[in-house]
PDB file of C-alpha atoms in Angstrom:
ATOM      1  CA  UNK A   1      58.792  12.678  82.897  1.00  0.00           C
ATOM      2  CA  UNK A   2      59.244  11.896  79.188  1.00  0.00           C
ATOM      3  CA  UNK A   3      62.328  13.079  77.369  1.00  0.00           C
ATOM      4  CA  UNK A   4      62.282  13.574  73.630  1.00  0.00           C
ATOM      5  CA  UNK A   5      65.185  13.926  71.271  1.00  0.00           C
ATOM      6  CA  UNK A   6      65.358  16.735  68.784  1.00  0.00           C
ATOM      7  CA  UNK A   7      65.897  16.024  65.110  1.00  0.00           C
ATOM      8  CA  UNK A   8      69.608  16.805  65.420  1.00  0.00           C
ATOM      9  CA  UNK A   9      70.105  14.265  68.202  1.00  0.00           C
ATOM     10  CA  UNK A  10      68.207  11.605  66.243  1.00  0.00           C
ATOM     11  CA  UNK A  11      70.355  12.222  63.180  1.00  0.00           C
ATOM     12  CA  UNK A  12      73.518  12.082  65.279  1.00  0.00           C
ATOM     13  CA  UNK A  13      72.460   8.727  66.776  1.00  0.00           C
ATOM     14  CA  UNK A  14      71.660   7.326  63.336  1.00  0.00           C
ATOM     15  CA  UNK A  15      75.118   8.307  62.099  1.00  0.00           C
ATOM     16  CA  UNK A  16      76.801   6.977  65.234  1.00  0.00           C
ATOM     17  CA  UNK A  17      75.169   3.587  64.686  1.00  0.00           C
ATOM     18  CA  UNK A  18      76.011   3.453  60.966  1.00  0.00           C
ATOM     19  CA  UNK A  19      78.857   1.264  59.782  1.00  0.00           C
ATOM     20  CA  UNK A  20      81.881   2.906  58.176  1.00  0.00           C
ATOM     21  CA  UNK A  21      81.808   3.183  54.395  1.00  0.00           C
ATOM     22  CA  UNK A  22      83.839   0.687  52.409  1.00  0.00           C
ATOM     23  CA  UNK A  23      86.776   2.360  50.706  1.00  0.00           C
ATOM     24  CA  UNK A  24      87.568   1.491  47.098  1.00  0.00           C
ATOM     25  CA  UNK A  25      91.172   1.095  48.306  1.00  0.00           C
ATOM     26  CA  UNK A  26      90.255  -1.588  50.871  1.00  0.00           C
ATOM     27  CA  UNK A  27      91.972  -4.846  49.805  1.00  0.00           C
ATOM     28  CA  UNK A  28      88.652  -6.743  49.872  1.00  0.00           C
ATOM     29  CA  UNK A  29      87.066  -4.055  47.668  1.00  0.00           C
ATOM     30  CA  UNK A  30      89.993  -4.102  45.236  1.00  0.00           C
ATOM     31  CA  UNK A  31      89.746  -7.897  44.958  1.00  0.00           C
ATOM     32  CA  UNK A  32      86.203  -7.646  43.525  1.00  0.00           C
ATOM     33  CA  UNK A  33      86.558  -4.338  41.656  1.00  0.00           C
ATOM     34  CA  UNK A  34      84.219  -2.392  43.956  1.00  0.00           C
ATOM     35  CA  UNK A  35      83.347   1.127  42.825  1.00  0.00           C
ATOM     36  CA  UNK A  36      81.169   3.552  44.813  1.00  0.00           C
ATOM     37  CA  UNK A  37      79.656   4.680  41.505  1.00  0.00           C
ATOM     38  CA  UNK A  38      78.755   1.931  39.020  1.00  0.00           C
ATOM     39  CA  UNK A  39      79.160   4.433  36.169  1.00  0.00           C
ATOM     40  CA  UNK A  40      82.927   4.302  36.851  1.00  0.00           C
ATOM     41  CA  UNK A  41      83.309   0.526  36.431  1.00  0.00           C
ATOM     42  CA  UNK A  42      86.023  -0.463  33.947  1.00  0.00           C
ATOM     43  CA  UNK A  43      83.846  -2.218  31.371  1.00  0.00           C
ATOM     44  CA  UNK A  44      86.873  -3.696  29.597  1.00  0.00           C
ATOM     45  CA  UNK A  45      88.091  -5.315  32.826  1.00  0.00           C
ATOM     46  CA  UNK A  46      84.565  -6.419  33.861  1.00  0.00           C
ATOM     47  CA  UNK A  47      82.736  -7.386  30.635  1.00  0.00           C
ATOM     48  CA  UNK A  48      79.858  -8.963  32.606  1.00  0.00           C
ATOM     49  CA  UNK A  49      78.936  -5.554  34.042  1.00  0.00           C
ATOM     50  CA  UNK A  50      75.588  -4.157  32.876  1.00  0.00           C
ATOM     51  CA  UNK A  51      74.536  -0.527  33.316  1.00  0.00           C
ATOM     52  CA  UNK A  52      71.451  -1.479  35.374  1.00  0.00           C
ATOM     53  CA  UNK A  53      73.501  -3.384  37.982  1.00  0.00           C
ATOM     54  CA  UNK A  54      74.100  -1.574  41.286  1.00  0.00           C
ATOM     55  CA  UNK A  55      74.620  -2.621  44.871  1.00  0.00           C
ATOM     56  CA  UNK A  56      71.030  -1.520  45.607  1.00  0.00           C
ATOM     57  CA  UNK A  57      69.637  -4.235  43.321  1.00  0.00           C
ATOM     58  CA  UNK A  58      72.145  -6.946  44.249  1.00  0.00           C
ATOM     59  CA  UNK A  59      71.005  -9.886  46.365  1.00  0.00           C
ATOM     60  CA  UNK A  60      73.972  -9.317  48.711  1.00  0.00           C
ATOM     61  CA  UNK A  61      72.888  -5.743  49.618  1.00  0.00           C
ATOM     62  CA  UNK A  62      71.412  -5.529  53.112  1.00  0.00           C
ATOM     63  CA  UNK A  63      69.998  -2.015  52.955  1.00  0.00           C
ATOM     64  CA  UNK A  64      66.652  -0.830  51.650  1.00  0.00           C
ATOM     65  CA  UNK A  65      66.394   0.066  47.980  1.00  0.00           C
ATOM     66  CA  UNK A  66      65.986   3.708  49.032  1.00  0.00           C
ATOM     67  CA  UNK A  67      69.116   3.777  51.247  1.00  0.00           C
ATOM     68  CA  UNK A  68      72.197   5.623  49.950  1.00  0.00           C
ATOM     69  CA  UNK A  69      74.451   3.145  51.820  1.00  0.00           C
ATOM     70  CA  UNK A  70      73.839  -0.301  53.233  1.00  0.00           C
ATOM     71  CA  UNK A  71      75.489  -3.449  54.438  1.00  0.00           C
ATOM     72  CA  UNK A  72      76.785  -6.163  52.140  1.00  0.00           C
ATOM     73  CA  UNK A  73      77.316  -9.793  53.027  1.00  0.00           C
ATOM     74  CA  UNK A  74      80.788  -9.614  51.437  1.00  0.00           C
ATOM     75  CA  UNK A  75      82.073  -6.732  53.555  1.00  0.00           C
ATOM     76  CA  UNK A  76      81.152  -7.384  57.165  1.00  0.00           C
ATOM     77  CA  UNK A  77      80.992  -4.257  59.282  1.00  0.00           C
ATOM     78  CA  UNK A  78      81.235  -1.826  56.353  1.00  0.00           C
ATOM     79  CA  UNK A  79      78.548  -0.204  54.228  1.00  0.00           C
ATOM     80  CA  UNK A  80      78.649  -0.055  50.442  1.00  0.00           C
ATOM     81  CA  UNK A  81      77.184   2.662  48.243  1.00  0.00           C
ATOM     82  CA  UNK A  82      73.758   1.764  46.860  1.00  0.00           C
ATOM     83  CA  UNK A  83      74.839   3.184  43.501  1.00  0.00           C
ATOM     84  CA  UNK A  84      78.056   1.156  43.649  1.00  0.00           C
ATOM     85  CA  UNK A  85      78.999  -2.142  42.015  1.00  0.00           C
ATOM     86  CA  UNK A  86      81.424  -5.053  42.335  1.00  0.00           C
ATOM     87  CA  UNK A  87      82.156  -8.218  40.358  1.00  0.00           C
ATOM     88  CA  UNK A  88      80.196 -10.285  42.912  1.00  0.00           C
ATOM     89  CA  UNK A  89      76.912  -8.613  41.876  1.00  0.00           C
ATOM     90  CA  UNK A  90      74.131 -11.209  41.828  1.00  0.00           C
ATOM     91  CA  UNK A  91      70.548 -10.907  40.661  1.00  0.00           C
ATOM     92  CA  UNK A  92      67.853 -10.659  43.307  1.00  0.00           C
TER      93      UNK A  92
END
């Protein structure tokens, strides 16, 4: 007998296996100026920020470019927003 999962069960499993999202208030996030939305980066505080820099195109991002959230080598066990940014952004 073969059991199949419905779409709802598959989605639930995917969410259950996902890492928690990194909070902007997390001390590690604060230390590098992490923002879930790069458009909200304080450009005066981070003059090296460029509008085309996001977590999704950072070499530290461990998700796919199409993922909304993905791992980051800086924040073990927590996912960052693909459209986010931090001062550790590095070119791919």
